[in-house]
Tab-separated table of C-alpha atoms in Angstrom:
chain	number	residue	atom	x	y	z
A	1	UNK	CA	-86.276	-26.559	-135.521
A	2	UNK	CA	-84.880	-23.358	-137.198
A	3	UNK	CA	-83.146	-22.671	-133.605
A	4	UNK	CA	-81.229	-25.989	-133.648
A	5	UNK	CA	-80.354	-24.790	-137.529
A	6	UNK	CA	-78.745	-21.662	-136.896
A	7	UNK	CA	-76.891	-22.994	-134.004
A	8	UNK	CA	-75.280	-25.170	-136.335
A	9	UNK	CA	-74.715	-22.381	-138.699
A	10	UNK	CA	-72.906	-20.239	-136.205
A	11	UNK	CA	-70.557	-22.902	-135.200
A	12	UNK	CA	-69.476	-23.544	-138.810
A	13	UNK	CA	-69.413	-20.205	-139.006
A	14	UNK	CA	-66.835	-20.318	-135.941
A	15	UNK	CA	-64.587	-22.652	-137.208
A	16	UNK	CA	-60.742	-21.429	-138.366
A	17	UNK	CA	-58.915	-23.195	-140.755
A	18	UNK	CA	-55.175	-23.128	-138.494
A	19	UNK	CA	-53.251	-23.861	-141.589
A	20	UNK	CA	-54.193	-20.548	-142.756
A	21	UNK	CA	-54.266	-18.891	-139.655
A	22	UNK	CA	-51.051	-19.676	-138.507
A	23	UNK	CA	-48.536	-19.265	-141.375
A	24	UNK	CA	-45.533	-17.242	-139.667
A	25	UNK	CA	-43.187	-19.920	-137.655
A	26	UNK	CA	-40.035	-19.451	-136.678
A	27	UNK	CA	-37.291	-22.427	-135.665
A	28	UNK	CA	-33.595	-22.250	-133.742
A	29	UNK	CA	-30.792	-21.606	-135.160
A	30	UNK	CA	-28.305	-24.435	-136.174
A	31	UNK	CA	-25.223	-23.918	-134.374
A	32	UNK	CA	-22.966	-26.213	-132.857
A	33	UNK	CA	-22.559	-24.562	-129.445
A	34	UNK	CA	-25.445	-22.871	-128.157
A	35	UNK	CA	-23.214	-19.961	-127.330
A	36	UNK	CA	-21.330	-19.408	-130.374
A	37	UNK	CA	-24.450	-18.123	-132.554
A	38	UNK	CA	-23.484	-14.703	-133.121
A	39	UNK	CA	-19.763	-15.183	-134.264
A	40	UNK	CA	-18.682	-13.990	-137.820
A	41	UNK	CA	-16.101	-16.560	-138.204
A	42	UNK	CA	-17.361	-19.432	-136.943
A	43	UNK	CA	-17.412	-21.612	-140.147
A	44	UNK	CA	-13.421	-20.989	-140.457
A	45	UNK	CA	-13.056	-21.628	-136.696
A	46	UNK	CA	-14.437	-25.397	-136.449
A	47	UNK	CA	-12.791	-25.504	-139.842
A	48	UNK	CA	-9.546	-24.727	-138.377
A	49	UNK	CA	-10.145	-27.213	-135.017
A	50	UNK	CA	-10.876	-29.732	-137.584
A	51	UNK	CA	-8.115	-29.901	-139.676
A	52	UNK	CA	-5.924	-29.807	-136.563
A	53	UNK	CA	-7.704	-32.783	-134.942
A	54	UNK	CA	-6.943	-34.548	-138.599
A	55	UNK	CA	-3.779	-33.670	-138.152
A	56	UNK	CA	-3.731	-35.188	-134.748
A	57	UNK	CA	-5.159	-38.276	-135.225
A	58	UNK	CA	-2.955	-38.684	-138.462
A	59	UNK	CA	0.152	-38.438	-135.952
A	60	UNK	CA	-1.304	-40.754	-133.645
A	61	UNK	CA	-2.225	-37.808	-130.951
A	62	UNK	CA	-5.686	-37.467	-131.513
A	63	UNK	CA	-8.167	-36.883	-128.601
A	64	UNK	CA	-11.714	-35.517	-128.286
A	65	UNK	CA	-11.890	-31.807	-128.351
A	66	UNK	CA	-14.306	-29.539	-126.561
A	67	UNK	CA	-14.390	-27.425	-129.546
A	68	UNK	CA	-15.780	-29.156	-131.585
A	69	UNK	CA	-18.818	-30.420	-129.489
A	70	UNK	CA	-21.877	-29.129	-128.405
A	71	UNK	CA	-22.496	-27.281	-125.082
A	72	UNK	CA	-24.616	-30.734	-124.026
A	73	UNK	CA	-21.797	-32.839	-125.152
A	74	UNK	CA	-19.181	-30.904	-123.177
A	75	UNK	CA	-21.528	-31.255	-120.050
A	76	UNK	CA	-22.582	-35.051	-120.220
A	77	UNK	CA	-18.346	-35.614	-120.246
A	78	UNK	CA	-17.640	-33.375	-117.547
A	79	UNK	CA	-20.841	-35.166	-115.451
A	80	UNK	CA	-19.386	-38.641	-116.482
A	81	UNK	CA	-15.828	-37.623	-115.050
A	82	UNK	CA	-13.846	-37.724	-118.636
A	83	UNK	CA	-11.191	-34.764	-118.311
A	84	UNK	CA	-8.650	-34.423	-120.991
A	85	UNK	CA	-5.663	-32.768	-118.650
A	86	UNK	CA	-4.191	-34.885	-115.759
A	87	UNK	CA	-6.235	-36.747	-113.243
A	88	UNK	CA	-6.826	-34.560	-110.596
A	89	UNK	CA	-8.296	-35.101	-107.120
A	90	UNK	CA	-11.015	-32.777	-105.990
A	91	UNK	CA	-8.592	-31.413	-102.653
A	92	UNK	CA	-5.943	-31.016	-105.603
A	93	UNK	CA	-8.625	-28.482	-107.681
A	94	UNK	CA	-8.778	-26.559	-104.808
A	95	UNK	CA	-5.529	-25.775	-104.122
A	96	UNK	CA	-5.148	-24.760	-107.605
A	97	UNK	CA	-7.814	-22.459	-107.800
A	98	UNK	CA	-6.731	-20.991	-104.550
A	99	UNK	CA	-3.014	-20.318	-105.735
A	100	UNK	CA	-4.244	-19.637	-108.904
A	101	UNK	CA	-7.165	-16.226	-107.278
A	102	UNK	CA	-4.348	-15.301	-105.265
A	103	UNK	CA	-2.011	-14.779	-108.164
A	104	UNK	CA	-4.597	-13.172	-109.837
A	105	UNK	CA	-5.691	-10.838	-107.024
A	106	UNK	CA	-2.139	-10.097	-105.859
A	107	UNK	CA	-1.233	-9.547	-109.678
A	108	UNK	CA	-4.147	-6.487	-109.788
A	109	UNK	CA	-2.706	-4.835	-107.028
């Protein structure tokens, strides 16, 4: 019997207490864009984009803006199909961005 004992003391002897073990955690930043986590400013720049969409809305001529949201809200609209220019066909996108490279390669030269 003194076997069976002081395998019963060895696993008590084994055991960790996590809480104390594992006291460092970290957690993510709080930002509202993903990407804008290293700017100085940013407190007075959503500050400014907000008062100018009260401003808007005030005047009647509010509308969502991208600045404002969150990388993930940005992307769910653009996935749905919600653009805030014109309505634009995809053979229409095209030939912009193809006028629009050429000007800017011929504009390098």
């Amino acid at each position: 019997m003194s076997f069976l004992t002081s395998i019963r003391a060895s696993r008590q002897a084994l055991r960790t207490n996590y809480a104390i073990t594992s006291t460092f955690h970290t957690s993510a930043v709080r930002s509202l864009k993903e990407n804008d986590r290293h700017r100085d400013d940013l407190a007075e720049h959503y500050e400014s984009h907000k008062q100018q969409g009260l401003k808007e809305s005030k005047e009647g001529k509010g509308k969502w803006k991208s600045e404002l949201a969150s990388t993930s809200e940005e992307d769910v609209k653009a996935d749905r199909g919600d653009f805030d220019g014109e309505n634009v066909t995809f053979d229409e996108m095209q030939k912009k961005t193809k006028t629009y490279l050429h000007k800017q390669s011929s504009g390098k030269q």
